Amino acid sequence: MTISLPHQAPQAADEASARELLELAAGALRSRRLAEVEEIRLAVQWAVTQGHPRDDRDPMVTPGGDGTPPVRDHAIPELAMARETHPATTRALIADGLDLVHRLPRTWAVVEAGDCEPWVARKVAVISRALLSEQVGRVDRAVAKAIGGHAPSTVLEIARAKVIEADPETHRAERERSRHERYVRLSRTDEFGYRHIIARVTAGDAAWIDAMVDRVADILAETMGHDHNHDELRSLAMGWLARPVDLLKLLLEHTNDDAGTDSGEPGEPGESGEPEQPAWAPDHMADTVDRLCSLPARKLARLRGRGRLFVHVTDDALHTGRGVARVEGVGPIDVRQLHEVLGDADVTLTPVLDLAQRRRVDAYEHPEVAKDHVWVQTGGDCFPWTPRTANRDGVDFDHAVPYDDTGPPGQTGPHNSGPLRRRHHRTKTYGGFTTRVVGPGRHLWRTPYGQAFLVDHTGTRRVPDHQASAMAEAIEDGVELYFI
């Protein structure tokens, strides 16, 4: 068995001394750090060259903190495409780089020397971004002393402490503002079809949710046997919270009433013969239970939350139980997991769209059938290097060649349309980017600086200039690449 070591000829593993391997590992670390430093330098230099608007309609933004220079908003996607990343990723790199160079120069010197992890310095830039330029020096001095020799967690703790010291009033205001930052979010789906639920709630609500999840998990342990661990049962219990009627039935069926006495135990009659309401119950409990019992099944069904999922699955997969279903906004899952996703929901079946049809209309607005055609054919946002797993909510259906009121008929349809998020739509409209549909679900992009990219079901790839020009000329000459 042999191993290949960088910058030297292959040699037998037992001939490579431990010292040589360790030295190579240290050298690889430094090389990787310096490569990341060069990426930051190039991002900062790009921001400098794009620091002036081209005209009155060219918006300027300041990604970094106070004291950093502005940059053309529409120039950021251009660099992102060159780096083969999403614009948001490159925007963050520019912001962090500008902060390090202009606001944290001592820390940047350590980063440039390759003596620390660049990602830690970038995290410090984010933590300190809200500080004014005259305040951030306190953070810079402390971090520059620590970042080369301490663990990342220690450096970040120092940075947070210095941010508070530098501006305690803003920190208090941020704490107050954070009280209103509540959310419930879903993570991306993992390879097995599971997602995380991340929520920011009050400590009190969290305690009650936790208690209810535990209570349901205990019940499930009785009904499902003890082959499931407690964490798995708690995960299953979370699903019951989304089905209030089923949850109420489950709780009622497993109510412990073996301790009731004349002392007024919840649900037991008191001295007057009437059931006493427990101290913890809200005043409306009895009325609510009565109303719930009187509801017909149709209205009971409406108590469940309503949502909309688009599921793509073949007849063969449904009948055989083998295959993959694609859920928009979720991703691919085993078709046997569909019952976990859909549960007892109402399902509307729609026929498969014939993507070979020439759906063209004479209006500016896309009819729903055209939107469905474009979305299914493209598979998501057609902007270069954009994740394709998002759902279609909030998408604009953009005319690749701008719609012309005085132009020819049939300008709207899959032959001239692509889904774009609003920010990407603005970039294409005002930033000098052009796109053409050059095949079913295939979008050719050209940037102001001459870069060309093809986006299709295989992802995003760079296209040589001569090939991009040939494709664009063919479209301009009326060659219907779209239907080849």
PDB file of N, CA, C and O in Angstrom, residues 28-67:
ATOM      1  N   ALA A  28      -0.092  22.097   4.923  1.00  0.00           N
ATOM      2  CA  ALA A  28      -1.392  22.115   4.248  1.00  0.00           C
ATOM      3  C   ALA A  28      -2.352  23.065   4.950  1.00  0.00           C
ATOM      4  O   ALA A  28      -3.136  23.769   4.302  1.00  0.00           O
ATOM      5  N   LEU A  29      -2.289  23.089   6.282  1.00  0.00           N
ATOM      6  CA  LEU A  29      -3.132  24.006   7.043  1.00  0.00           C
ATOM      7  C   LEU A  29      -2.826  25.447   6.666  1.00  0.00           C
ATOM      8  O   LEU A  29      -3.728  26.244   6.392  1.00  0.00           O
ATOM      9  N   ARG A  30      -1.542  25.780   6.632  1.00  0.00           N
ATOM     10  CA  ARG A  30      -1.162  27.148   6.315  1.00  0.00           C
ATOM     11  C   ARG A  30      -1.549  27.518   4.874  1.00  0.00           C
ATOM     12  O   ARG A  30      -2.031  28.613   4.616  1.00  0.00           O
ATOM     13  N   SER A  31      -1.365  26.587   3.961  1.00  0.00           N
ATOM     14  CA  SER A  31      -1.725  26.840   2.565  1.00  0.00           C
ATOM     15  C   SER A  31      -3.225  27.091   2.428  1.00  0.00           C
ATOM     16  O   SER A  31      -3.642  27.985   1.682  1.00  0.00           O
ATOM     17  N   ARG A  32      -4.000  26.303   3.144  1.00  0.00           N
ATOM     18  CA  ARG A  32      -5.449  26.489   3.073  1.00  0.00           C
ATOM     19  C   ARG A  32      -5.857  27.839   3.648  1.00  0.00           C
ATOM     20  O   ARG A  32      -6.702  28.554   3.088  1.00  0.00           O
ATOM     21  N   ARG A  33      -5.256  28.228   4.768  1.00  0.00           N
ATOM     22  CA  ARG A  33      -5.567  29.527   5.369  1.00  0.00           C
ATOM     23  C   ARG A  33      -5.206  30.671   4.431  1.00  0.00           C
ATOM     24  O   ARG A  33      -5.985  31.608   4.249  1.00  0.00           O
ATOM     25  N   LEU A  34      -4.016  30.584   3.821  1.00  0.00           N
ATOM     26  CA  LEU A  34      -3.578  31.663   2.930  1.00  0.00           C
ATOM     27  C   LEU A  34      -4.438  31.719   1.671  1.00  0.00           C
ATOM     28  O   LEU A  34      -4.654  32.797   1.106  1.00  0.00           O
ATOM     29  N   ALA A  35      -4.935  30.570   1.222  1.00  0.00           N
ATOM     30  CA  ALA A  35      -5.847  30.572   0.074  1.00  0.00           C
ATOM     31  C   ALA A  35      -7.148  31.293   0.433  1.00  0.00           C
ATOM     32  O   ALA A  35      -7.700  32.050  -0.389  1.00  0.00           O
ATOM     33  N   GLU A  36      -7.633  31.088   1.646  1.00  0.00           N
ATOM     34  CA  GLU A  36      -8.840  31.786   2.089  1.00  0.00           C
ATOM     35  C   GLU A  36      -8.573  33.279   2.230  1.00  0.00           C
ATOM     36  O   GLU A  36      -9.449  34.108   1.937  1.00  0.00           O
ATOM     37  N   VAL A  37      -7.370  33.631   2.685  1.00  0.00           N
ATOM     38  CA  VAL A  37      -7.002  35.047   2.777  1.00  0.00           C
ATOM     39  C   VAL A  37      -7.039  35.689   1.396  1.00  0.00           C
ATOM     40  O   VAL A  37      -7.527  36.806   1.219  1.00  0.00           O
ATOM     41  N   GLU A  38      -6.537  34.969   0.394  1.00  0.00           N
ATOM     42  CA  GLU A  38      -6.533  35.507  -0.967  1.00  0.00           C
ATOM     43  C   GLU A  38      -7.964  35.708  -1.470  1.00  0.00           C
ATOM     44  O   GLU A  38      -8.251  36.691  -2.174  1.00  0.00           O
ATOM     45  N   GLU A  39      -8.860  34.809  -1.124  1.00  0.00           N
ATOM     46  CA  GLU A  39     -10.277  34.982  -1.498  1.00  0.00           C
ATOM     47  C   GLU A  39     -10.844  36.258  -0.889  1.00  0.00           C
ATOM     48  O   GLU A  39     -11.575  37.005  -1.557  1.00  0.00           O
ATOM     49  N   ILE A  40     -10.519  36.502   0.380  1.00  0.00           N
ATOM     50  CA  ILE A  40     -10.998  37.720   1.038  1.00  0.00           C
ATOM     51  C   ILE A  40     -10.407  38.952   0.364  1.00  0.00           C
ATOM     52  O   ILE A  40     -11.119  39.931   0.103  1.00  0.00           O
ATOM     53  N   ARG A  41      -9.111  38.920   0.055  1.00  0.00           N
ATOM     54  CA  ARG A  41      -8.453  40.050  -0.597  1.00  0.00           C
ATOM     55  C   ARG A  41      -9.136  40.380  -1.934  1.00  0.00           C
ATOM     56  O   ARG A  41      -9.395  41.539  -2.252  1.00  0.00           O
ATOM     57  N   LEU A  42      -9.396  39.341  -2.728  1.00  0.00           N
ATOM     58  CA  LEU A  42     -10.011  39.558  -4.036  1.00  0.00           C
ATOM     59  C   LEU A  42     -11.417  40.130  -3.898  1.00  0.00           C
ATOM     60  O   LEU A  42     -11.834  40.989  -4.688  1.00  0.00           O
ATOM     61  N   ALA A  43     -12.161  39.658  -2.890  1.00  0.00           N
ATOM     62  CA  ALA A  43     -13.509  40.186  -2.667  1.00  0.00           C
ATOM     63  C   ALA A  43     -13.453  41.662  -2.300  1.00  0.00           C
ATOM     64  O   ALA A  43     -14.266  42.473  -2.781  1.00  0.00           O
ATOM     65  N   VAL A  44     -12.490  42.032  -1.445  1.00  0.00           N
ATOM     66  CA  VAL A  44     -12.345  43.437  -1.053  1.00  0.00           C
ATOM     67  C   VAL A  44     -11.943  44.285  -2.250  1.00  0.00           C
ATOM     68  O   VAL A  44     -12.472  45.384  -2.466  1.00  0.00           O
ATOM     69  N   GLN A  45     -11.007  43.775  -3.071  1.00  0.00           N
ATOM     70  CA  GLN A  45     -10.576  44.527  -4.238  1.00  0.00           C
ATOM     71  C   GLN A  45     -11.716  44.712  -5.236  1.00  0.00           C
ATOM     72  O   GLN A  45     -11.860  45.768  -5.852  1.00  0.00           O
ATOM     73  N   TRP A  46     -12.543  43.687  -5.378  1.00  0.00           N
ATOM     74  CA  TRP A  46     -13.715  43.808  -6.256  1.00  0.00           C
ATOM     75  C   TRP A  46     -14.650  44.904  -5.742  1.00  0.00           C
ATOM     76  O   TRP A  46     -15.172  45.707  -6.524  1.00  0.00           O
ATOM     77  N   ALA A  47     -14.850  44.935  -4.434  1.00  0.00           N
ATOM     78  CA  ALA A  47     -15.709  45.969  -3.851  1.00  0.00           C
ATOM     79  C   ALA A  47     -15.137  47.363  -4.126  1.00  0.00           C
ATOM     80  O   ALA A  47     -15.888  48.308  -4.401  1.00  0.00           O
ATOM     81  N   VAL A  48     -13.809  47.487  -4.075  1.00  0.00           N
ATOM     82  CA  VAL A  48     -13.175  48.780  -4.331  1.00  0.00           C
ATOM     83  C   VAL A  48     -13.396  49.210  -5.779  1.00  0.00           C
ATOM     84  O   VAL A  48     -13.739  50.366  -6.063  1.00  0.00           O
ATOM     85  N   THR A  49     -13.221  48.290  -6.708  1.00  0.00           N
ATOM     86  CA  THR A  49     -13.389  48.637  -8.122  1.00  0.00           C
ATOM     87  C   THR A  49     -14.843  48.909  -8.482  1.00  0.00           C
ATOM     88  O   THR A  49     -15.114  49.551  -9.502  1.00  0.00           O
ATOM     89  N   GLN A  50     -15.763  48.419  -7.672  1.00  0.00           N
ATOM     90  CA  GLN A  50     -17.190  48.621  -7.935  1.00  0.00           C
ATOM     91  C   GLN A  50     -17.791  49.607  -6.932  1.00  0.00           C
ATOM     92  O   GLN A  50     -18.935  49.479  -6.519  1.00  0.00           O
ATOM     93  N   GLY A  51     -16.987  50.589  -6.559  1.00  0.00           N
ATOM     94  CA  GLY A  51     -17.408  51.514  -5.509  1.00  0.00           C
ATOM     95  C   GLY A  51     -18.118  52.764  -5.987  1.00  0.00           C
ATOM     96  O   GLY A  51     -18.371  53.662  -5.167  1.00  0.00           O
ATOM     97  N   HIS A  52     -18.438  52.843  -7.283  1.00  0.00           N
ATOM     98  CA  HIS A  52     -19.122  54.028  -7.799  1.00  0.00           C
ATOM     99  C   HIS A  52     -20.273  53.605  -8.712  1.00  0.00           C
ATOM    100  O   HIS A  52     -20.101  52.699  -9.548  1.00  0.00           O
ATOM    101  N   PRO A  53     -21.423  54.227  -8.571  1.00  0.00           N
ATOM    102  CA  PRO A  53     -22.576  53.848  -9.409  1.00  0.00           C
ATOM    103  C   PRO A  53     -22.359  54.226 -10.862  1.00  0.00           C
ATOM    104  O   PRO A  53     -21.662  55.203 -11.178  1.00  0.00           O
ATOM    105  N   ARG A  54     -22.937  53.463 -11.758  1.00  0.00           N
ATOM    106  CA  ARG A  54     -22.815  53.746 -13.184  1.00  0.00           C
ATOM    107  C   ARG A  54     -23.790  54.829 -13.628  1.00  0.00           C
ATOM    108  O   ARG A  54     -23.518  55.565 -14.560  1.00  0.00           O
ATOM    109  N   ASP A  55     -24.947  54.869 -12.971  1.00  0.00           N
ATOM    110  CA  ASP A  55     -25.942  55.885 -13.291  1.00  0.00           C
ATOM    111  C   ASP A  55     -26.873  56.032 -12.099  1.00  0.00           C
ATOM    112  O   ASP A  55     -26.664  55.427 -11.041  1.00  0.00           O
ATOM    113  N   ASP A  56     -27.920  56.821 -12.266  1.00  0.00           N
ATOM    114  CA  ASP A  56     -28.837  57.088 -11.155  1.00  0.00           C
ATOM    115  C   ASP A  56     -29.655  55.866 -10.757  1.00  0.00           C
ATOM    116  O   ASP A  56     -30.230  55.848  -9.663  1.00  0.00           O
ATOM    117  N   ARG A  57     -29.730  54.887 -11.623  1.00  0.00           N
ATOM    118  CA  ARG A  57     -30.537  53.691 -11.335  1.00  0.00           C
ATOM    119  C   ARG A  57     -29.679  52.535 -10.848  1.00  0.00           C
ATOM    120  O   ARG A  57     -30.151  51.407 -10.782  1.00  0.00           O
ATOM    121  N   ASP A  58     -28.418  52.815 -10.519  1.00  0.00           N
ATOM    122  CA  ASP A  58     -27.499  51.776 -10.066  1.00  0.00           C
ATOM    123  C   ASP A  58     -27.364  51.877  -8.544  1.00  0.00           C
ATOM    124  O   ASP A  58     -26.612  52.713  -8.033  1.00  0.00           O
ATOM    125  N   PRO A  59     -28.089  51.061  -7.773  1.00  0.00           N
ATOM    126  CA  PRO A  59     -28.096  51.225  -6.312  1.00  0.00           C
ATOM    127  C   PRO A  59     -26.770  50.840  -5.676  1.00  0.00           C
ATOM    128  O   PRO A  59     -26.088  49.905  -6.112  1.00  0.00           O
ATOM    129  N   MET A  60     -26.427  51.566  -4.625  1.00  0.00           N
ATOM    130  CA  MET A  60     -25.231  51.284  -3.836  1.00  0.00           C
ATOM    131  C   MET A  60     -25.662  50.707  -2.498  1.00  0.00           C
ATOM    132  O   MET A  60     -26.674  51.110  -1.925  1.00  0.00           O
ATOM    133  N   VAL A  61     -24.876  49.767  -1.987  1.00  0.00           N
ATOM    134  CA  VAL A  61     -25.147  49.166  -0.680  1.00  0.00           C
ATOM    135  C   VAL A  61     -23.862  49.178   0.129  1.00  0.00           C
ATOM    136  O   VAL A  61     -22.757  49.281  -0.425  1.00  0.00           O
ATOM    137  N   THR A  62     -24.004  49.076   1.440  1.00  0.00           N
ATOM    138  CA  THR A  62     -22.853  49.001   2.333  1.00  0.00           C
ATOM    139  C   THR A  62     -22.944  47.704   3.120  1.00  0.00           C
ATOM    140  O   THR A  62     -23.552  47.651   4.200  1.00  0.00           O
ATOM    141  N   PRO A  63     -22.396  46.616   2.578  1.00  0.00           N
ATOM    142  CA  PRO A  63     -22.506  45.320   3.262  1.00  0.00           C
ATOM    143  C   PRO A  63     -21.809  45.303   4.615  1.00  0.00           C
ATOM    144  O   PRO A  63     -22.257  44.625   5.547  1.00  0.00           O
ATOM    145  N   GLY A  64     -20.685  46.042   4.725  1.00  0.00           N
ATOM    146  CA  GLY A  64     -19.934  46.036   5.971  1.00  0.00           C
ATOM    147  C   GLY A  64     -20.489  47.005   6.993  1.00  0.00           C
ATOM    148  O   GLY A  64     -21.557  47.596   6.813  1.00  0.00           O
ATOM    149  N   GLY A  65     -19.764  47.170   8.083  1.00  0.00           N
ATOM    150  CA  GLY A  65     -20.201  48.042   9.163  1.00  0.00           C
ATOM    151  C   GLY A  65     -19.843  49.493   8.915  1.00  0.00           C
ATOM    152  O   GLY A  65     -19.363  49.871   7.840  1.00  0.00           O
ATOM    153  N   ASP A  66     -20.066  50.312   9.939  1.00  0.00           N
ATOM    154  CA  ASP A  66     -19.798  51.747   9.863  1.00  0.00           C
ATOM    155  C   ASP A  66     -18.331  52.004   9.502  1.00  0.00           C
ATOM    156  O   ASP A  66     -17.426  51.404  10.073  1.00  0.00           O
ATOM    157  N   GLY A  67     -18.128  52.897   8.521  1.00  0.00           N
ATOM    158  CA  GLY A  67     -16.773  53.226   8.119  1.00  0.00           C
ATOM    159  C   GLY A  67     -16.258  52.448   6.930  1.00  0.00           C
ATOM    160  O   GLY A  67     -15.154  52.717   6.446  1.00  0.00           O
TER     161      GLY A  67
END
